Short mmCIF file of the C-alpha atoms (twelve columns), coordinates in Angstrom:
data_MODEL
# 
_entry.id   MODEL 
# 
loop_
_atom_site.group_PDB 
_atom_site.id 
_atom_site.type_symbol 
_atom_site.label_atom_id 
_atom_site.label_alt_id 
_atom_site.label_comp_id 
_atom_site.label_asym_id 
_atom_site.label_seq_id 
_atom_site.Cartn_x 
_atom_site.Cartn_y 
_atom_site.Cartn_z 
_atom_site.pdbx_PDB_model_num 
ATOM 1   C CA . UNK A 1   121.033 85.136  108.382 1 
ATOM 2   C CA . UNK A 2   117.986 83.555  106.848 1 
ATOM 3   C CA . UNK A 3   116.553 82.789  110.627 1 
ATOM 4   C CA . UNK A 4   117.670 85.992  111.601 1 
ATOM 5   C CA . UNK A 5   115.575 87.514  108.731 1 
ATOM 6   C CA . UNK A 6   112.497 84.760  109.407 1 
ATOM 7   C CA . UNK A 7   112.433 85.774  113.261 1 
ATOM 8   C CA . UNK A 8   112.185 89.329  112.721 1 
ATOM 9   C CA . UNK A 9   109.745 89.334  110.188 1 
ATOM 10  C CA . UNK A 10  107.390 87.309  112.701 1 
ATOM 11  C CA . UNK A 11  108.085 90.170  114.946 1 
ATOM 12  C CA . UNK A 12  107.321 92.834  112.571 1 
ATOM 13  C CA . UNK A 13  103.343 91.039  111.389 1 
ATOM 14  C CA . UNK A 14  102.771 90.088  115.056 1 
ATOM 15  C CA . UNK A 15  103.595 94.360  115.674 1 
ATOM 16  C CA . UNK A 16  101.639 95.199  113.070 1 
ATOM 17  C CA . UNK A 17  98.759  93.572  113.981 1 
ATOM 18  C CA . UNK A 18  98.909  95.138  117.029 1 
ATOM 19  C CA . UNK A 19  99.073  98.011  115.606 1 
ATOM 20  C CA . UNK A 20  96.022  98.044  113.621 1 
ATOM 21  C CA . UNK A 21  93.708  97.258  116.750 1 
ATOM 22  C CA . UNK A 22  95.370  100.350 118.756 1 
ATOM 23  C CA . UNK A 23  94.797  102.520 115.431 1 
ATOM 24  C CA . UNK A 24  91.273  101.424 114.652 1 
ATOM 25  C CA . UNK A 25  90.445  101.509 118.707 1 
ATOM 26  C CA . UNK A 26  91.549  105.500 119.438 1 
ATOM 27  C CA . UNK A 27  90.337  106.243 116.433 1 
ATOM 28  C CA . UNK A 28  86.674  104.771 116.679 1 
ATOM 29  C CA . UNK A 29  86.883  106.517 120.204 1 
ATOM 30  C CA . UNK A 30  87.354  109.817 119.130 1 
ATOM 31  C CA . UNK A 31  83.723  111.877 119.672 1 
ATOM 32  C CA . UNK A 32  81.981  113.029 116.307 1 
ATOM 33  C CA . UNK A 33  80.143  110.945 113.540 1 
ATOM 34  C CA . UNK A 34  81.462  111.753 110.660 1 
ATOM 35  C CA . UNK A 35  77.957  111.280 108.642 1 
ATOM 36  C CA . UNK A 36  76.238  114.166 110.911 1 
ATOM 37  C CA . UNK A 37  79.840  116.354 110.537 1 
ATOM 38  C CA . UNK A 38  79.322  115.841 106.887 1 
ATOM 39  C CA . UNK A 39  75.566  116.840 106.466 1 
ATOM 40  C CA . UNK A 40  75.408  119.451 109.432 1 
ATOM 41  C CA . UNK A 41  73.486  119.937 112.576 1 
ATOM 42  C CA . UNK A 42  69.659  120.282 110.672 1 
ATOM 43  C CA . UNK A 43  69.985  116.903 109.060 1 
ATOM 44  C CA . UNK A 44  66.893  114.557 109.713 1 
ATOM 45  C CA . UNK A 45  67.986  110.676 111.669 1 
ATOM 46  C CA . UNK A 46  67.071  109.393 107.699 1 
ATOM 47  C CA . UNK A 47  69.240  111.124 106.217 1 
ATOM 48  C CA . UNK A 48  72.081  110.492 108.231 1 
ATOM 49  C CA . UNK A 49  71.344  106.789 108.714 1 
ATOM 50  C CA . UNK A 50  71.188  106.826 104.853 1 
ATOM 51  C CA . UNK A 51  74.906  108.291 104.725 1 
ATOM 52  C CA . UNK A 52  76.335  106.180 107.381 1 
ATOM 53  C CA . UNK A 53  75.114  102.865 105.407 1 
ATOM 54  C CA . UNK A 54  76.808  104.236 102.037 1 
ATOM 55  C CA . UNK A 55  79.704  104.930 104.367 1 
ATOM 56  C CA . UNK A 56  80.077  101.530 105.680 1 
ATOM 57  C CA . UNK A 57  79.834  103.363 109.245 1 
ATOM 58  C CA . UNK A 58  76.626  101.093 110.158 1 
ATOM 59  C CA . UNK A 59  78.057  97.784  111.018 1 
ATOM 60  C CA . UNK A 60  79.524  96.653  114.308 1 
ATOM 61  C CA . UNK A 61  83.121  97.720  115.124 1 
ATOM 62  C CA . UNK A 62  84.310  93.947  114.834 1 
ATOM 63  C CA . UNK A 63  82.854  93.807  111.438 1 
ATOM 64  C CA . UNK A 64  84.347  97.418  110.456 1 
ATOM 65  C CA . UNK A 65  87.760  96.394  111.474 1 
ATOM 66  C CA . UNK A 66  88.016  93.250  109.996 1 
ATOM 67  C CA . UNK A 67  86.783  94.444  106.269 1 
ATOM 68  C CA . UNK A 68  89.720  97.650  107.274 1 
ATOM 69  C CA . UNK A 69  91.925  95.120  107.827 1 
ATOM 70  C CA . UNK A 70  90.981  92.965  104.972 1 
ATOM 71  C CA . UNK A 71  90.563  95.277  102.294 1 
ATOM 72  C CA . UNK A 72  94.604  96.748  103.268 1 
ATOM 73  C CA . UNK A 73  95.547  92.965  102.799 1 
ATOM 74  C CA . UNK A 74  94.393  93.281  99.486  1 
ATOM 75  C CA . UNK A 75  95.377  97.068  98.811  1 
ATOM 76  C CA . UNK A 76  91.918  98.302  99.182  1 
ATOM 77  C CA . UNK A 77  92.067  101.183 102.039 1 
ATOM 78  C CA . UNK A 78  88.061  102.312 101.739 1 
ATOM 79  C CA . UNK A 79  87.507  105.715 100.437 1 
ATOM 80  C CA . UNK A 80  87.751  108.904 101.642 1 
ATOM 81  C CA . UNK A 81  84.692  110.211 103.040 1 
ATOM 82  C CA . UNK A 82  85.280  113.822 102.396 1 
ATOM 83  C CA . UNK A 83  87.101  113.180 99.226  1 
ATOM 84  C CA . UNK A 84  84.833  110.849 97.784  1 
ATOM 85  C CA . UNK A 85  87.926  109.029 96.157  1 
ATOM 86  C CA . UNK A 86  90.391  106.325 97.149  1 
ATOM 87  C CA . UNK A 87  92.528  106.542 100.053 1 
ATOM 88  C CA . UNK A 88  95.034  105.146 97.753  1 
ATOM 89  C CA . UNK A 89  94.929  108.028 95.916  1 
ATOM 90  C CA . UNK A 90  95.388  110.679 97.866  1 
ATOM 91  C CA . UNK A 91  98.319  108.664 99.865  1 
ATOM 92  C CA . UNK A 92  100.049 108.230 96.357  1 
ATOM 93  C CA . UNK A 93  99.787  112.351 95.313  1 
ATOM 94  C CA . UNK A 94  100.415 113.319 99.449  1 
ATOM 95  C CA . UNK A 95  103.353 110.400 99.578  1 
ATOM 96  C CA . UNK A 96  105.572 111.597 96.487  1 
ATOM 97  C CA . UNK A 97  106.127 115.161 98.784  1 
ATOM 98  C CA . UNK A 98  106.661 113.366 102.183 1 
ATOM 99  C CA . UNK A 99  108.935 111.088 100.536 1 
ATOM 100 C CA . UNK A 100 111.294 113.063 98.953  1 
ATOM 101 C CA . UNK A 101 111.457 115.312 101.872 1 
ATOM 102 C CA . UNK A 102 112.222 113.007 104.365 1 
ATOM 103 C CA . UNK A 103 114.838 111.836 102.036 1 
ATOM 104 C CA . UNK A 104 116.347 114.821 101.282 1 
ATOM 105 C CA . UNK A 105 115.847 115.446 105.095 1 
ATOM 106 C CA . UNK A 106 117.748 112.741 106.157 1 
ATOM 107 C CA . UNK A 107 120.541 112.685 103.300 1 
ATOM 108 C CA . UNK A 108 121.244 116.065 104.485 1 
ATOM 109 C CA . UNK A 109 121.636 115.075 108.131 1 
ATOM 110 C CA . UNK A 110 123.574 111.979 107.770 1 
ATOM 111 C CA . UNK A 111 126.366 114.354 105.777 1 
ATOM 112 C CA . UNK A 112 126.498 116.523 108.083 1 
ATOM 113 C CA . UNK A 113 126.446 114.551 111.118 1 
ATOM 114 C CA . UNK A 114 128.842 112.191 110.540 1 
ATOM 115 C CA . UNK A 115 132.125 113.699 109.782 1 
ATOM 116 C CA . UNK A 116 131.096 116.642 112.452 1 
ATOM 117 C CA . UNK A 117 130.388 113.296 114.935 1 
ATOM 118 C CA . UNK A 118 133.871 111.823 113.730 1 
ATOM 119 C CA . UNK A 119 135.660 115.272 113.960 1 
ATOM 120 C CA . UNK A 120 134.372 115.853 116.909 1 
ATOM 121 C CA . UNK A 121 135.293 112.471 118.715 1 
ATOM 122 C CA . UNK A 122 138.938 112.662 117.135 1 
ATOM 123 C CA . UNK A 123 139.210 116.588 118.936 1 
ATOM 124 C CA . UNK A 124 137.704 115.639 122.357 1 
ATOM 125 C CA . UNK A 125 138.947 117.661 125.053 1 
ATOM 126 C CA . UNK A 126 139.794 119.935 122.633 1 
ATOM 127 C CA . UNK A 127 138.197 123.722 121.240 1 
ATOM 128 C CA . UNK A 128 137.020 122.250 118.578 1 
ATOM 129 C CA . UNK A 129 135.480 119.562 120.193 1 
ATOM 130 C CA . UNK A 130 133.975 122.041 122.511 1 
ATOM 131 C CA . UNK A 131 132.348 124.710 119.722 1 
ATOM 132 C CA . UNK A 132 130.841 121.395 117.695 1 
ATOM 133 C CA . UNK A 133 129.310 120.080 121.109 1 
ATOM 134 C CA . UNK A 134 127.791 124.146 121.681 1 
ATOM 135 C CA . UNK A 135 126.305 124.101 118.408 1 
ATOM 136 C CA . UNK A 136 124.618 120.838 118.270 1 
ATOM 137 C CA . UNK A 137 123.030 121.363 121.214 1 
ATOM 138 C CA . UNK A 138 121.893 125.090 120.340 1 
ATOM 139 C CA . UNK A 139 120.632 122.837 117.006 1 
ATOM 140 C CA . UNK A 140 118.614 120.786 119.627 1 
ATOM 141 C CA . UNK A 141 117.095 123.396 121.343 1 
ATOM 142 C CA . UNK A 142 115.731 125.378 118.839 1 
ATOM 143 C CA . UNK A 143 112.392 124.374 117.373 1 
ATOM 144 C CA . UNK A 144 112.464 123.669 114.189 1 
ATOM 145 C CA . UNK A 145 109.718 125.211 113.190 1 
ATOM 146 C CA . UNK A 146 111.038 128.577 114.143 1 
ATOM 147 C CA . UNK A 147 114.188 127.570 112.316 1 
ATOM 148 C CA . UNK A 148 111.865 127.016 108.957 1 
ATOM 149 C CA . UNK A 149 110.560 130.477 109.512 1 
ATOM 150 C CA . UNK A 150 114.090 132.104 109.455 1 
ATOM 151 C CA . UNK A 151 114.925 130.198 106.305 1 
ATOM 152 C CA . UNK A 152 112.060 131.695 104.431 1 
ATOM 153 C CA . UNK A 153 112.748 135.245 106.105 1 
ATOM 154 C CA . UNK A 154 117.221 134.916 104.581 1 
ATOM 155 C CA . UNK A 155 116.561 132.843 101.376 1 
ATOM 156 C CA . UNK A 156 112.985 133.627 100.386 1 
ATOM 157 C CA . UNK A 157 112.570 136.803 101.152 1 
ATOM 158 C CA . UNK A 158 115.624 138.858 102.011 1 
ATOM 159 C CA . UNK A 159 117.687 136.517 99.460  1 
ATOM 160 C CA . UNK A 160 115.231 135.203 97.098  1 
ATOM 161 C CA . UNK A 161 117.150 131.838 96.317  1 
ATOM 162 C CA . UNK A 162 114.687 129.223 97.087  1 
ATOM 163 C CA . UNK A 163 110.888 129.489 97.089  1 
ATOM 164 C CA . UNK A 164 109.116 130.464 100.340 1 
ATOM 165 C CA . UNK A 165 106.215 127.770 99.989  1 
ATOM 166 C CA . UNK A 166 104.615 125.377 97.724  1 
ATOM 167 C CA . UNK A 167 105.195 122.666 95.791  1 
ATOM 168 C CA . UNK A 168 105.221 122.738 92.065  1 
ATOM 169 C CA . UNK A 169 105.406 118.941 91.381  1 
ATOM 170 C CA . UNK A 170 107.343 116.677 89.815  1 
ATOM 171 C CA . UNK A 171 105.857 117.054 86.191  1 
ATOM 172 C CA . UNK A 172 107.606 120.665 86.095  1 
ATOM 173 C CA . UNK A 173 111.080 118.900 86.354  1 
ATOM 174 C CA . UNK A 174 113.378 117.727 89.722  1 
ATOM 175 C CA . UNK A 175 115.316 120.760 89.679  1 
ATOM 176 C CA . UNK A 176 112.210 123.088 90.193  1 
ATOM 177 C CA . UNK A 177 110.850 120.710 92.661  1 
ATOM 178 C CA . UNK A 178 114.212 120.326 94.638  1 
ATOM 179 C CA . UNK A 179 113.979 123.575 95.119  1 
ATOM 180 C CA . UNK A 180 111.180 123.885 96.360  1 
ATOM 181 C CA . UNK A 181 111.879 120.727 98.940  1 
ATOM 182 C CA . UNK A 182 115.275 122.181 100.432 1 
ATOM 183 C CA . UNK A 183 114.069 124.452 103.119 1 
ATOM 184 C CA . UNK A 184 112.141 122.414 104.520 1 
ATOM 185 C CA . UNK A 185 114.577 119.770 104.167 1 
ATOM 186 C CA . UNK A 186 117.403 121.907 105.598 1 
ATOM 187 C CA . UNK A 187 114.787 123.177 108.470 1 
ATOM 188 C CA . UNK A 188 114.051 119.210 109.305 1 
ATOM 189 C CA . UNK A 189 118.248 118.164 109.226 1 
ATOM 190 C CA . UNK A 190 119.673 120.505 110.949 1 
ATOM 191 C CA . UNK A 191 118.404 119.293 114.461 1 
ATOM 192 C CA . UNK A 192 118.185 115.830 113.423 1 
ATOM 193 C CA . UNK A 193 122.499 116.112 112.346 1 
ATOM 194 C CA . UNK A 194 122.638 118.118 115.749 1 
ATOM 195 C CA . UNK A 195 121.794 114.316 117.491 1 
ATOM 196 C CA . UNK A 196 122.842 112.079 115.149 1 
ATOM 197 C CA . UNK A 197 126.172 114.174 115.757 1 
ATOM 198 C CA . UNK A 198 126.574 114.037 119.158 1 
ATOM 199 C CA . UNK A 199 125.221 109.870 119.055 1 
ATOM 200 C CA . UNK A 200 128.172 109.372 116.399 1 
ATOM 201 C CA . UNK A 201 130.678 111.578 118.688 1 
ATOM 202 C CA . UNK A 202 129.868 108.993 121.994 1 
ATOM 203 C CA . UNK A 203 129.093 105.654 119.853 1 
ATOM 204 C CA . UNK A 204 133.544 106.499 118.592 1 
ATOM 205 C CA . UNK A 205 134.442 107.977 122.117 1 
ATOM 206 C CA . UNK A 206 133.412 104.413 123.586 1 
ATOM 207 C CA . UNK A 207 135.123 102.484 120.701 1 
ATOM 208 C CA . UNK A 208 138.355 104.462 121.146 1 
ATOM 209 C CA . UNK A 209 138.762 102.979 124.426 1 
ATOM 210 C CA . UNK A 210 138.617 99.359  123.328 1 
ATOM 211 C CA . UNK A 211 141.788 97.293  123.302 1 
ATOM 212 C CA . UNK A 212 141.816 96.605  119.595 1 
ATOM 213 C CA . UNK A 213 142.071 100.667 119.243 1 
ATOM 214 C CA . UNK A 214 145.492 101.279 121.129 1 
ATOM 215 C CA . UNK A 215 146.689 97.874  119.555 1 
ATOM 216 C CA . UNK A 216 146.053 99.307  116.228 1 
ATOM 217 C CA . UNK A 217 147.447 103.144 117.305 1 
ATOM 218 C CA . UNK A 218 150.534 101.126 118.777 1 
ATOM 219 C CA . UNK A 219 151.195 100.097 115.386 1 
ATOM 220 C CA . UNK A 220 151.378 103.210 114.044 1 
ATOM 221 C CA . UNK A 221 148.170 104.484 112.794 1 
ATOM 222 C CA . UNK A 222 146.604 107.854 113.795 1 
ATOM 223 C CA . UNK A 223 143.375 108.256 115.807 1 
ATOM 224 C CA . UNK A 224 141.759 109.693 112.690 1 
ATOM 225 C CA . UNK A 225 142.712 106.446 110.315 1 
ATOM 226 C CA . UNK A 226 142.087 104.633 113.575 1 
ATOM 227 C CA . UNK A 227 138.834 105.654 113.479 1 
ATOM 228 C CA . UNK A 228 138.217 105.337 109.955 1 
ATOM 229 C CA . UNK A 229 139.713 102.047 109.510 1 
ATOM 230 C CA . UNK A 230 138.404 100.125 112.758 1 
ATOM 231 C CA . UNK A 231 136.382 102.794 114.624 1 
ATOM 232 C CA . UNK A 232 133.784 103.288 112.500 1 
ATOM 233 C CA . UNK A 233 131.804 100.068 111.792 1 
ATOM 234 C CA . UNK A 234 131.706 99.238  115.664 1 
ATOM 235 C CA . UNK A 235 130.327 102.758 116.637 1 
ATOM 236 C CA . UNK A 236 127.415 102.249 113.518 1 
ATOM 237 C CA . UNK A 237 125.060 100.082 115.269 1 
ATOM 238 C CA . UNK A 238 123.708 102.947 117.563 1 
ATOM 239 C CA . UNK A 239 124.046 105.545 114.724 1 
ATOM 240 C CA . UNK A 240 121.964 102.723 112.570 1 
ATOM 241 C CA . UNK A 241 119.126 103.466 115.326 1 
ATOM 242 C CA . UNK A 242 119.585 107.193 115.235 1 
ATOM 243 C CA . UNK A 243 118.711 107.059 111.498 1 
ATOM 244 C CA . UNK A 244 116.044 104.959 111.006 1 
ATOM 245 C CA . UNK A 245 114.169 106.879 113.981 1 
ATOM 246 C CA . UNK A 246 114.873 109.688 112.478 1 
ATOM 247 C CA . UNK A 247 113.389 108.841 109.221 1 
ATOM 248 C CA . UNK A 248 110.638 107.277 110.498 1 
ATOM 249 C CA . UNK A 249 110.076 110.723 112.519 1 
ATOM 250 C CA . UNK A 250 110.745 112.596 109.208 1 
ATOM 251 C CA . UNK A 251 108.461 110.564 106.960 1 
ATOM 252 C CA . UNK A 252 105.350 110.777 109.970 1 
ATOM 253 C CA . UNK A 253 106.101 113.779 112.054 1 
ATOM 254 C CA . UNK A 254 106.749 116.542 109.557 1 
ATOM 255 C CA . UNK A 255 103.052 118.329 109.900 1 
ATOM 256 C CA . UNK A 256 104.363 121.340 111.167 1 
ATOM 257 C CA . UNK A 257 107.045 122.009 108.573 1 
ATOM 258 C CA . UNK A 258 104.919 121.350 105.641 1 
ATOM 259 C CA . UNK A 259 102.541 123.951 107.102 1 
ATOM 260 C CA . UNK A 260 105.146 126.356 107.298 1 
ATOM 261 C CA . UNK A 261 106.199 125.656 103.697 1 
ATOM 262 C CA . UNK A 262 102.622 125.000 102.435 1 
ATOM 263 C CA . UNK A 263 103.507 121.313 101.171 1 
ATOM 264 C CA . UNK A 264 100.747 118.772 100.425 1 
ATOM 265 C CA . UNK A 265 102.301 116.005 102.427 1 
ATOM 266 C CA . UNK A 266 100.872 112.820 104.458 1 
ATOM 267 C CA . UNK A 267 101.297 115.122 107.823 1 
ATOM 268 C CA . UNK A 268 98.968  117.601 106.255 1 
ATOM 269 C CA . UNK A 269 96.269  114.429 105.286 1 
ATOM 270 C CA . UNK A 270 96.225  113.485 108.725 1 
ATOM 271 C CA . UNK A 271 95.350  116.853 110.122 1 
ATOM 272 C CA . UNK A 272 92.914  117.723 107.889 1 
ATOM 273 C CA . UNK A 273 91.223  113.947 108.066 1 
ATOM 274 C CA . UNK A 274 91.108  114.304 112.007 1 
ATOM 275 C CA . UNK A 275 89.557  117.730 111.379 1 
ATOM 276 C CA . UNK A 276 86.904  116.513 109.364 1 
ATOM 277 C CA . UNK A 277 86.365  112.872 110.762 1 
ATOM 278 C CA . UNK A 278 87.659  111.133 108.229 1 
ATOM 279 C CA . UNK A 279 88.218  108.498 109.766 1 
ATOM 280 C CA . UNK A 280 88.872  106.131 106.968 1 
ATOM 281 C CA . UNK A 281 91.877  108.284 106.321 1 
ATOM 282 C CA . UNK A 282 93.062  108.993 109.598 1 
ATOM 283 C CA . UNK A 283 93.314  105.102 109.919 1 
ATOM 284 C CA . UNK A 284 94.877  104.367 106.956 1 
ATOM 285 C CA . UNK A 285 97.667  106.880 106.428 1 
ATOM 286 C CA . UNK A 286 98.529  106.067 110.003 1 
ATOM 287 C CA . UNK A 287 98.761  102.114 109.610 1 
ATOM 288 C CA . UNK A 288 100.906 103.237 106.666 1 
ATOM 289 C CA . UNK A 289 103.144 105.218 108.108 1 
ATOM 290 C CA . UNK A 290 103.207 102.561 110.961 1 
ATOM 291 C CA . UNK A 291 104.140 100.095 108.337 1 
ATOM 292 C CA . UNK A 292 106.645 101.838 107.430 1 
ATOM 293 C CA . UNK A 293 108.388 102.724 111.196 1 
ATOM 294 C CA . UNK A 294 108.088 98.508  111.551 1 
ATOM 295 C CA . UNK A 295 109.988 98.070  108.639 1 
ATOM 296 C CA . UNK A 296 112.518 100.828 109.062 1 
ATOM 297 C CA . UNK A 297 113.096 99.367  112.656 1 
ATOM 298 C CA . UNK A 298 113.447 95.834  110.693 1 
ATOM 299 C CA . UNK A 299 115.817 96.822  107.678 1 
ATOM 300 C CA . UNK A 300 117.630 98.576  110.726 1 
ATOM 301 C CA . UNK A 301 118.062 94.950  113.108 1 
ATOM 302 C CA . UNK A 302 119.540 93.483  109.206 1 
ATOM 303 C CA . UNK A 303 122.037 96.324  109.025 1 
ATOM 304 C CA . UNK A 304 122.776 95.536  112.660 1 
ATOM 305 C CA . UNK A 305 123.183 91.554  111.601 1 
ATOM 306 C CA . UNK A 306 125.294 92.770  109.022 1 
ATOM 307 C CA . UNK A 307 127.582 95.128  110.449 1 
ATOM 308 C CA . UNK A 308 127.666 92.710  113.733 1 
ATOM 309 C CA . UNK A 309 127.539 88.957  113.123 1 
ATOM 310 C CA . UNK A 310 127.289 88.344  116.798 1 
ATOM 311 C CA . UNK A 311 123.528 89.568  116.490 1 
ATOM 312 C CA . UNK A 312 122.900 86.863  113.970 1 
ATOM 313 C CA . UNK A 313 124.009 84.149  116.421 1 
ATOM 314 C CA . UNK A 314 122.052 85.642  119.435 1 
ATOM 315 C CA . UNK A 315 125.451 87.206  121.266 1 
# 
């Protein structure tokens, strides 16, 4: 296991270094200089030579990326040019909303998905089968964003049970903050359980058929304890995948959603630091959130070693 763990921890620095040159590379490409975007089209060539040297924008792009590069190694991710304060500042206050929510998110989805994935294999062929299949792909289809927007429209506004936007933060207690994190939460899960559903349904529909399945049916066990009993941790490797995408997805992709909802998350610093060429930003919060698809996607491959031992032994 300890190889196992060694090897894929090569593989994660070795992607993360990659990484960082593809991030740093598009985002160096992108037209604009952020000193002129900061001081306006009637600044004089001094003044805007002045602010790119106090931005550290006046060095060659080797010499940029390494101090980027270094200065992450050592927690240091530059500061924000708009902002005028650390990176690793405004990552902490955006990172405690993302978080949560993607969290929450994918709590939410996993409870849903995998008894309606179970039920669903264990009824196959069936009605039931048949109106869980219907619904999780109508879940699929429909953009979530438009889903968010109905939320707020039955439990905002027509029901007012939950807030329609905002965050109040953490100091004001977890219950009001909960709160205010469970429309959004329920607008991201409900088409993430709508796949992870129909992955857990297939991932137990090919286990049922295995020989090891009927043995233990033949001796008397039902399809559901079946399932529970020996079904279940052979169909979690490809659910395994399903989630940490999906968190990964949750944590980096939620931009639209928090617009909807008005919540100060790291989607919402990205946006605004590509609108206003920060590019110190941009960079960072997306090695970050790189970072931390690599080592989703690693704690993932351990899970697999765990649940599998034939992984551990190259099988």
């Amino acid at each position: 296991m300890i190889h196992y763990a060694a090897t894929r921890l090569i593989s994660l620095a070795l992607s993360l270094l990659a990484a960082s040159l593809v991030i740093f590379a598009v985002v160096e490409v992108i037209p604009g200089d952020p000193a002129s975007f900061m001081l306006g089209l009637n600044a004089s060539e001094d003044t805007v030579a002045a602010l790119r040297d106090d931005l550290g924008l006046s060095g060659g792009l080797l010499e940029r990326y390494v101090a980027w590069v270094g200065g992450m190694l050592t927690g240091d991710f530059g500061t924000s040019y708009t902002y005028r304060v650390p990176v690793s500042e405004l990552v902490a206050a955006r990172l405690w909303v993302s978080l949560p929510l993607a969290l929450y998110a994918l709590a939410l989805s996993t409870v849903i998905a995998l008894p309606v994935g179970m039920l669903a294999a264990a009824r196959r062929g069936r009605p039931t089968d048949y109106g869980i299949m219907g619904a999780t792909q109508l879940g699929i289809a429909v953009p979530n964003f438009w889903f968010a927007m109905l939320l707020v429209v039955l439990l905002a506004i027509t029901w007012p049970i939950f807030p329609s936007g905002g965050f109040p933060g953490w100091d004001g207690g977890i219950g009001p903050a909960l709160r205010a994190l469970t429309l959004p939460a329920v607008a991201l899960a409900l088409p993430q359980a709508s796949i992870l559903a129909r992955v857990m349904r297939s991932a137990l529909i090919e286990t049922l058929n295995q020989d090891y399945i009927r043995t233990a049916r033949a001796k008397g066990l039902t399809e559901g304890q079946a399932i529970r009993r020996h079904g279940m941790r052979n169909a979690m490797i490809p659910v395994l995948t399903i989630i940490g995408m999906q968190f990964s997805f949750l944590l980096a992709g939620a931009i639209i959603i928090e617009k909807v909802f008005f919540l100060p998350g790291l989607g919402l610093l990205i946006f605004q630091g590509i609108t206003q060429r920060d590019l110190i930003v941009v960079e960072s919060v997306v090695m970050l959130l790189v970072f931390a698809v690599i080592l989703v996607t690693f704690l993932v491959d351990l899970a697999y070693a765990l649940v599998d031992p034939r992984l551990r032994h190259g099988r």
